[in-house]
Amino acid sequence: MLFRSSRKALNEVLQKHLNAGGERISGNPFRVGDKIVNTRNGFFPTVPGPGHNEPETFVANGELARVAAVDHKVTTAQLDYPARTIKIPHGEGGPSWELGYALSVHKSQGSEWSIVLQVLDEYSGAKMVCSREWLYTALSRFTVACFLVGRLTTAAAMIRRVALDKRKPFLEELIQQ
C-alpha cells in the first residue's frame, strides 16, 4: 500500500506542475489536459465520432487517456490506439481511473516512453515483486533515456532474484484437458 500511496502522491505533485492551468471543477479530481490511466478493464459510454458509433467502448486496464472535459458527474477523455472518446461517470462502482503521470511498472507493460524514471524501492512489499524480470520490464520501456533512482545494492538484489521459475501458469494442465 505504501508504494501505491507514493505513486498517487507523486501524480498529484506532477499534476500541479505539469498541468497547473488545466480547467478544473469542484468534485472532479481531474483537470482538462490531465494524463489519466484506467485501472480496471471495463466498458465506457462512447462519444460518437468518425468510425465510432458503438454505444460503449472497451478500455483495458493500463490504457492511457487525456482529459478533454470535466463536469460534476462525468469526465470526457480521449484515447489513442485506436482513437476514441469516452465518458467516465463518477461514483459508479468506485474509481477506475487515476492520474497517469507516474505509472507502476505493471501498468507500463506494453507501453513505450521517451524517458523513464524508475525508483528502486527498498520497502518490504516492493522486494516481494521486484526481480530481474521486473527490472528488465522497467528498463525496456524507454526510447531515449532511463534513470534508476536508488541504491546500487537494491538493483543488485533485484538482479539476483529470478522470479520467472516460480510462476505457475498451468499451461501444461490446460493443454492436457
Coordinates of N, CA and C in Angstrom, one line a residue:
M1 N 0.8 -1.2 0.0 CA 0.0 0.0 0.0 C 0.9 1.3 0.0
L2 N 2.0 1.2 0.6 CA 2.9 2.3 0.7 C 3.3 2.8 -0.7
F3 N 3.7 1.8 -1.6 CA 4.1 2.1 -3.0 C 2.9 2.8 -3.7
R4 N 1.7 2.3 -3.6 CA 0.6 2.8 -4.3 C 0.4 4.3 -3.8
S5 N 0.4 4.5 -2.5 CA 0.3 5.8 -2.0 C 1.3 6.8 -2.5
S6 N 2.6 6.3 -2.6 CA 3.7 7.1 -3.1 C 3.4 7.5 -4.5
R7 N 3.0 6.6 -5.4 CA 2.7 6.9 -6.8 C 1.6 7.9 -6.9
K8 N 0.5 7.7 -6.1 CA -0.6 8.7 -6.1 C -0.2 10.1 -5.7
A9 N 0.7 10.1 -4.6 CA 1.2 11.4 -4.1 C 2.0 12.1 -5.2
L10 N 2.9 11.3 -5.9 CA 3.7 11.8 -6.9 C 2.9 12.3 -8.1
N11 N 1.8 11.6 -8.4 CA 0.9 12.0 -9.5 C 0.3 13.4 -9.2
E12 N -0.1 13.6 -7.9 CA -0.7 14.9 -7.6 C 0.3 16.0 -7.7
V13 N 1.5 15.8 -7.3 CA 2.6 16.8 -7.4 C 2.8 17.1 -8.9
L14 N 2.9 16.0 -9.7 CA 3.2 16.2 -11.1 C 2.0 16.9 -11.8
Q15 N 0.8 16.7 -11.4 CA -0.4 17.4 -12.0 C -0.3 18.9 -11.7
K16 N 0.1 19.2 -10.5 CA 0.3 20.7 -10.1 C 1.3 21.3 -11.0
H17 N 2.4 20.6 -11.3 CA 3.5 21.2 -12.1 C 3.3 21.1 -13.6
L18 N 2.8 20.0 -14.1 CA 2.7 19.8 -15.5 C 1.3 20.3 -16.1
N19 N 0.3 20.5 -15.3 CA -1.0 20.9 -15.8 C -1.6 21.9 -14.8
A20 N -0.8 22.8 -14.3 CA -1.3 23.8 -13.4 C -2.5 24.6 -13.9
G21 N -2.5 24.9 -15.2 CA -3.6 25.8 -15.7 C -4.8 25.0 -16.3
G22 N -4.8 23.7 -16.1 CA -5.9 22.9 -16.7 C -7.2 23.3 -16.0
E23 N -8.2 23.4 -16.8 CA -9.6 23.8 -16.3 C -10.0 22.7 -15.3
R24 N -10.5 23.1 -14.2 CA -11.0 22.1 -13.2 C -12.3 22.5 -12.6
I25 N -12.9 21.6 -12.0 CA -14.3 21.8 -11.4 C -14.3 21.1 -10.0
S26 N -14.9 21.7 -9.1 CA -15.0 21.1 -7.8 C -15.7 19.8 -7.8
G27 N -15.1 18.8 -7.1 CA -15.6 17.4 -7.0 C -15.1 16.5 -8.1
N28 N -14.3 17.0 -9.0 CA -13.7 16.2 -10.0 C -12.2 16.2 -9.8
P29 N -11.5 15.1 -9.6 CA -10.1 15.1 -9.4 C -9.2 15.4 -10.6
F30 N -9.8 15.4 -11.7 CA -9.0 15.7 -13.0 C -9.2 17.1 -13.5
R31 N -8.2 17.5 -14.3 CA -8.3 18.8 -14.9 C -8.2 18.5 -16.4
V32 N -8.7 19.4 -17.2 CA -8.6 19.3 -18.7 C -7.2 19.3 -19.0
G33 N -6.8 18.3 -19.8 CA -5.4 18.1 -20.3 C -4.6 17.1 -19.4
D34 N -5.2 16.7 -18.3 CA -4.5 15.6 -17.5 C -4.3 14.3 -18.2
K35 N -3.2 13.7 -17.9 CA -3.0 12.3 -18.4 C -3.6 11.4 -17.3
I36 N -4.4 10.5 -17.7 CA -5.0 9.5 -16.8 C -4.9 8.1 -17.3
V37 N -5.0 7.2 -16.3 CA -4.8 5.7 -16.7 C -6.0 5.0 -16.1
N38 N -6.5 4.0 -16.9 CA -7.5 3.1 -16.5 C -6.9 2.0 -15.6
T39 N -7.6 1.7 -14.5 CA -7.1 0.7 -13.5 C -7.9 -0.6 -13.5
R40 N -8.9 -0.7 -14.4 CA -9.7 -1.8 -14.4 C -10.3 -2.0 -15.8
N41 N -10.3 -3.2 -16.3 CA -11.0 -3.4 -17.6 C -12.4 -3.0 -17.5
G42 N -13.0 -2.4 -18.5 CA -14.4 -2.1 -18.5 C -14.9 -1.4 -19.7
F43 N -16.2 -1.3 -19.8 CA -16.9 -0.6 -20.9 C -17.3 0.8 -20.5
F44 N -17.1 1.8 -21.3 CA -17.5 3.2 -21.0 C -18.3 3.7 -22.2
P45 N -19.2 4.6 -21.9 CA -20.1 5.3 -22.9 C -19.2 6.0 -23.9
T46 N -19.5 5.7 -25.2 CA -18.7 6.3 -26.3 C -19.3 7.6 -26.7
V47 N -18.4 8.6 -27.0 CA -18.8 9.9 -27.6 C -18.8 9.6 -29.1
P48 N -19.9 9.6 -29.8 CA -19.9 9.3 -31.3 C -18.9 10.2 -32.1
G49 N -18.3 9.5 -33.0 CA -17.3 10.2 -33.8 C -17.0 9.4 -35.1
P50 N -16.1 9.8 -35.9 CA -15.8 9.1 -37.1 C -15.3 7.6 -36.8
G51 N -16.1 6.7 -37.3 CA -15.7 5.3 -37.1 C -16.1 4.7 -35.7
H52 N -16.7 5.5 -34.9 CA -17.0 5.1 -33.5 C -18.5 5.4 -33.2
N53 N -19.4 4.6 -33.6 CA -20.8 4.8 -33.3 C -21.4 3.8 -32.3
E54 N -20.5 2.9 -31.8 CA -21.0 2.0 -30.8 C -21.4 2.7 -29.5
P55 N -22.4 2.2 -28.8 CA -22.8 2.9 -27.5 C -21.7 2.9 -26.4
E56 N -20.9 1.8 -26.4 CA -19.9 1.6 -25.4 C -18.6 1.2 -26.1
T57 N -17.5 1.5 -25.4 CA -16.2 1.2 -25.8 C -15.5 0.5 -24.7
F58 N -14.8 -0.6 -25.1 CA -14.0 -1.4 -24.1 C -12.7 -0.6 -23.9
V59 N -12.3 -0.5 -22.7 CA -11.0 0.2 -22.3 C -10.3 -0.8 -21.4
A60 N -9.1 -1.2 -21.7 CA -8.3 -2.2 -21.0 C -7.6 -1.5 -19.8
N61 N -7.3 -2.3 -18.8 CA -6.5 -1.9 -17.6 C -5.2 -1.5 -18.2
G62 N -4.8 -0.3 -17.8 CA -3.5 0.3 -18.2 C -3.5 1.2 -19.3
E63 N -4.6 1.3 -20.0 CA -4.7 2.3 -21.2 C -4.7 3.7 -20.6
L64 N -4.0 4.6 -21.4 CA -3.9 6.0 -21.0 C -4.8 6.8 -21.9
A65 N -5.2 8.0 -21.3 CA -6.1 8.9 -22.0 C -5.8 10.3 -21.6
R66 N -6.3 11.3 -22.3 CA -6.1 12.7 -22.0 C -7.5 13.2 -21.7
V67 N -7.6 14.0 -20.6 CA -8.9 14.6 -20.2 C -9.3 15.7 -21.2
A68 N -10.4 15.6 -21.8 CA -10.9 16.6 -22.8 C -11.9 17.6 -22.1
A69 N -12.7 17.1 -21.2 CA -13.6 18.0 -20.5 C -13.9 17.4 -19.1
V70 N -14.3 18.3 -18.2 CA -14.6 17.9 -16.8 C -16.0 18.5 -16.5
D71 N -16.7 17.6 -15.7 CA -18.0 18.0 -15.2 C -18.2 17.5 -13.8
H72 N -19.3 17.8 -13.2 CA -19.5 17.3 -11.8 C -19.7 15.8 -11.8
K73 N -20.4 15.2 -12.8 CA -20.7 13.8 -12.8 C -20.0 13.0 -13.9
V74 N -19.3 13.6 -14.8 CA -18.7 12.9 -15.9 C -17.4 13.6 -16.3
T75 N -16.4 12.7 -16.7 CA -15.1 13.2 -17.3 C -15.1 12.7 -18.7
T76 N -14.8 13.5 -19.7 CA -14.7 13.1 -21.0 C -13.2 13.0 -21.3
A77 N -12.8 11.8 -21.9 CA -11.4 11.5 -22.1 C -11.2 11.0 -23.5
Q78 N -10.0 11.4 -24.1 CA -9.7 10.9 -25.4 C -8.5 9.9 -25.3
L79 N -8.8 8.8 -26.0 CA -7.8 7.7 -26.0 C -7.2 7.6 -27.5
D80 N -6.0 7.2 -27.5 CA -5.3 6.9 -28.9 C -5.3 5.4 -29.1
Y81 N -4.9 4.9 -30.2 CA -4.6 3.5 -30.4 C -5.7 2.5 -30.0
P82 N -6.8 2.4 -30.5 CA -7.4 3.3 -31.6 C -8.0 4.5 -31.0
A83 N -8.1 5.6 -31.8 CA -8.6 6.9 -31.4 C -10.1 6.7 -31.1
R84 N -10.4 7.2 -29.9 CA -11.8 7.2 -29.5 C -12.0 8.1 -28.3
T85 N -13.2 8.6 -28.1 CA -13.5 9.5 -27.0 C -14.6 8.8 -26.1
I86 N -14.4 8.8 -24.8 CA -15.3 8.2 -23.9 C -15.8 9.1 -22.8
K87 N -16.9 8.7 -22.1 CA -17.3 9.4 -20.9 C -17.1 8.5 -19.7
I88 N -16.5 9.1 -18.7 CA -16.2 8.3 -17.5 C -17.2 8.9 -16.4
P89 N -18.2 8.1 -16.0 CA -19.1 8.5 -15.0 C -18.4 8.5 -13.6
H90 N -18.7 9.4 -12.8 CA -18.2 9.4 -11.4 C -19.1 8.7 -10.5
G91 N -18.4 8.0 -9.5 CA -19.2 7.3 -8.4 C -19.8 6.0 -8.7
E92 N -19.7 5.5 -9.9 CA -20.3 4.2 -10.2 C -19.3 3.0 -10.0
G93 N -19.5 2.3 -8.9 CA -18.6 1.1 -8.7 C -17.2 1.5 -8.3
G94 N -17.0 2.7 -7.8 CA -15.7 3.1 -7.4 C -14.8 3.6 -8.6
P95 N -13.8 4.3 -8.3 CA -13.0 4.9 -9.4 C -12.2 3.8 -10.1
S96 N -12.2 3.9 -11.4 CA -11.3 3.0 -12.2 C -10.3 3.8 -13.0
W97 N -10.3 5.1 -12.8 CA -9.3 6.0 -13.5 C -8.5 6.8 -12.4
E98 N -7.2 6.9 -12.7 CA -6.4 7.7 -11.8 C -5.5 8.6 -12.6
L99 N -4.8 9.6 -12.0 CA -3.8 10.3 -12.7 C -2.8 9.4 -13.3
G100 N -2.3 9.7 -14.5 CA -1.3 8.8 -15.1 C 0.0 9.4 -15.5
Y101 N 0.4 10.4 -14.7 CA 1.7 11.0 -15.0 C 2.9 10.0 -14.6
A102 N 2.7 9.4 -13.4 CA 3.6 8.4 -12.9 C 2.9 7.0 -12.8
L103 N 3.5 6.0 -13.5 CA 2.9 4.7 -13.5 C 3.8 3.7 -12.9
S104 N 3.2 2.6 -12.4 CA 3.9 1.5 -11.9 C 4.5 0.7 -13.1
V105 N 5.5 -0.1 -12.9 CA 6.0 -1.0 -14.0 C 4.9 -1.9 -14.5
H106 N 4.0 -2.4 -13.6 CA 2.9 -3.2 -14.0 C 2.0 -2.5 -15.0
K107 N 1.7 -1.3 -14.8 CA 0.8 -0.5 -15.7 C 1.5 -0.1 -17.0
S108 N 2.8 -0.1 -16.9 CA 3.5 0.4 -18.1 C 3.8 -0.7 -19.1
Q109 N 3.5 -2.0 -18.8 CA 3.8 -3.1 -19.7 C 3.1 -2.9 -21.0
G110 N 3.8 -3.1 -22.1 CA 3.2 -2.9 -23.4 C 3.3 -1.5 -23.9
S111 N 3.8 -0.6 -23.1 CA 3.9 0.8 -23.5 C 5.4 1.2 -23.7
E112 N 5.6 2.3 -24.3 CA 6.9 2.8 -24.5 C 6.9 4.3 -24.2
W113 N 8.0 4.8 -23.6 CA 8.1 6.1 -23.2 C 9.5 6.7 -23.6
S114 N 9.5 8.0 -23.9 CA 10.8 8.6 -24.2 C 11.8 8.5 -23.1
I115 N 11.3 8.9 -21.9 CA 12.1 8.9 -20.7 C 11.5 8.2 -19.6
V116 N 12.2 7.3 -18.9 CA 11.7 6.5 -17.8 C 12.5 6.9 -16.6
L117 N 11.9 7.2 -15.5 CA 12.5 7.4 -14.2 C 12.0 6.3 -13.3
Q118 N 12.9 5.3 -13.0 CA 12.5 4.1 -12.2 C 13.0 4.2 -10.8
V119 N 12.1 4.2 -9.8 CA 12.5 4.2 -8.4 C 12.8 2.8 -8.0
L120 N 14.0 2.5 -7.4 CA 14.3 1.2 -6.9 C 14.0 1.2 -5.4
D121 N 12.7 0.8 -5.1 CA 12.2 0.9 -3.8 C 12.7 -0.2 -2.9
E122 N 13.0 0.2 -1.6 CA 13.5 -0.8 -0.7 C 12.5 -1.3 0.3
Y123 N 11.3 -0.8 0.3 CA 10.4 -1.3 1.4 C 10.0 -2.8 1.1
S124 N 9.6 -3.5 2.1 CA 9.5 -5.0 2.0 C 8.5 -5.4 1.0
G125 N 7.4 -4.7 0.8 CA 6.4 -5.1 -0.2 C 7.0 -5.0 -1.6
A126 N 7.9 -4.1 -1.9 CA 8.5 -4.0 -3.2 C 9.4 -5.1 -3.4
K127 N 10.1 -5.5 -2.4 CA 11.1 -6.7 -2.5 C 10.4 -8.0 -2.9
M128 N 9.1 -8.0 -2.6 CA 8.3 -9.3 -3.0 C 8.1 -9.3 -4.5
V129 N 8.0 -8.2 -5.2 CA 7.6 -8.2 -6.6 C 8.8 -7.9 -7.5
C130 N 9.8 -7.2 -6.9 CA 10.9 -6.7 -7.7 C 11.9 -7.9 -8.0
S131 N 12.2 -8.2 -9.2 CA 13.0 -9.3 -9.6 C 13.8 -8.9 -10.8
R132 N 14.6 -9.7 -11.3 CA 15.3 -9.5 -12.6 C 14.3 -9.2 -13.7
E133 N 13.3 -10.0 -13.8 CA 12.3 -9.8 -14.9 C 11.6 -8.4 -14.7
W134 N 11.3 -8.1 -13.5 CA 10.6 -6.8 -13.2 C 11.5 -5.6 -13.6
L135 N 12.8 -5.7 -13.3 CA 13.7 -4.7 -13.6 C 13.9 -4.6 -15.1
Y136 N 13.9 -5.7 -15.8 CA 14.1 -5.7 -17.3 C 12.8 -5.0 -17.9
T137 N 11.6 -5.3 -17.4 CA 10.4 -4.7 -17.9 C 10.5 -3.2 -17.8
A138 N 11.0 -2.7 -16.6 CA 11.1 -1.3 -16.4 C 12.1 -0.7 -17.3
L139 N 13.3 -1.3 -17.5 CA 14.4 -0.8 -18.4 C 14.0 -0.9 -19.8
S140 N 13.1 -1.8 -20.2 CA 12.8 -1.9 -21.7 C 11.7 -1.0 -22.1
R141 N 11.2 -0.1 -21.3 CA 10.2 0.8 -21.7 C 10.6 2.1 -22.4
F142 N 11.9 2.5 -22.2 CA 12.4 3.8 -22.7 C 12.9 3.7 -24.1
T143 N 12.9 4.9 -24.8 CA 13.4 5.0 -26.1 C 14.6 6.0 -26.2
V144 N 14.7 7.0 -25.2 CA 15.7 8.0 -25.2 C 16.6 7.8 -24.0
A145 N 16.0 7.8 -22.8 CA 16.9 7.7 -21.6 C 16.1 7.0 -20.4
C146 N 16.8 6.3 -19.6 CA 16.2 5.7 -18.4 C 17.1 6.0 -17.2
F147 N 16.5 6.5 -16.1 CA 17.2 6.8 -14.9 C 16.7 5.9 -13.8
L148 N 17.6 5.2 -13.1 CA 17.3 4.4 -12.0 C 17.7 5.3 -10.7
V149 N 16.7 5.4 -9.8 CA 16.9 6.2 -8.6 C 16.9 5.2 -7.4
G150 N 18.0 5.1 -6.7 CA 18.0 4.2 -5.6 C 19.4 3.8 -5.4
R151 N 19.6 2.8 -4.5 CA 20.9 2.2 -4.2 C 21.3 1.1 -5.2
L152 N 22.6 1.1 -5.5 CA 23.1 0.1 -6.3 C 22.9 -1.3 -5.7
T153 N 23.0 -1.4 -4.4 CA 22.8 -2.7 -3.7 C 21.3 -3.2 -3.9
T154 N 20.4 -2.3 -4.0 CA 19.0 -2.6 -4.2 C 18.8 -3.2 -5.7
A155 N 19.5 -2.5 -6.6 CA 19.4 -3.0 -8.0 C 20.1 -4.4 -8.1
A156 N 21.2 -4.6 -7.4 CA 21.9 -5.9 -7.4 C 21.0 -7.0 -6.9
A157 N 20.3 -6.7 -5.8 CA 19.4 -7.7 -5.2 C 18.3 -8.1 -6.1
M158 N 17.8 -7.1 -6.9 CA 16.7 -7.4 -7.8 C 17.2 -8.2 -9.0
I159 N 18.5 -8.0 -9.4 CA 19.1 -8.8 -10.5 C 19.3 -10.2 -10.0
R160 N 19.7 -10.4 -8.8 CA 19.9 -11.8 -8.3 C 18.6 -12.6 -8.1
R161 N 17.5 -11.9 -7.9 CA 16.2 -12.6 -7.6 C 15.5 -12.9 -9.0
V162 N 15.5 -14.1 -9.3 CA 14.8 -14.6 -10.5 C 13.5 -15.2 -10.1
A163 N 12.4 -14.6 -10.6 CA 11.0 -15.0 -10.2 C 10.3 -15.8 -11.3
L164 N 10.8 -15.8 -12.5 CA 10.2 -16.5 -13.6 C 10.0 -18.0 -13.3
D165 N 11.0 -18.6 -12.7 CA 10.9 -20.0 -12.5 C 9.8 -20.4 -11.4
K166 N 9.3 -19.4 -10.7 CA 8.3 -19.6 -9.6 C 6.9 -19.5 -10.1
R167 N 6.8 -19.0 -11.4 CA 5.4 -18.8 -12.0 C 4.8 -20.2 -12.3
K168 N 3.5 -20.3 -12.1 CA 2.8 -21.5 -12.4 C 1.6 -21.1 -13.2
P169 N 1.7 -21.0 -14.6 CA 0.6 -20.5 -15.4 C -0.4 -21.7 -15.7
F170 N -0.1 -22.9 -15.3 CA -1.0 -24.1 -15.6 C -1.2 -24.3 -17.0
L171 N -0.3 -23.9 -17.9 CA -0.5 -24.1 -19.3 C -0.5 -25.6 -19.7
E172 N 0.5 -26.3 -19.1 CA 0.5 -27.7 -19.4 C -0.8 -28.4 -19.0
E173 N -1.3 -28.1 -17.9 CA -2.6 -28.7 -17.4 C -3.7 -28.3 -18.3
L174 N -3.8 -27.1 -18.8 CA -4.8 -26.6 -19.7 C -4.7 -27.4 -21.0
I175 N -3.5 -27.6 -21.5 CA -3.4 -28.3 -22.8 C -3.8 -29.7 -22.7
Q176 N -3.5 -30.4 -21.5 CA -3.9 -31.8 -21.3 C -5.4 -31.9 -21.2
Q177 N -6.1 -30.9 -20.7 CA -7.5 -31.0 -20.6 C -8.1 -31.0 -22.0

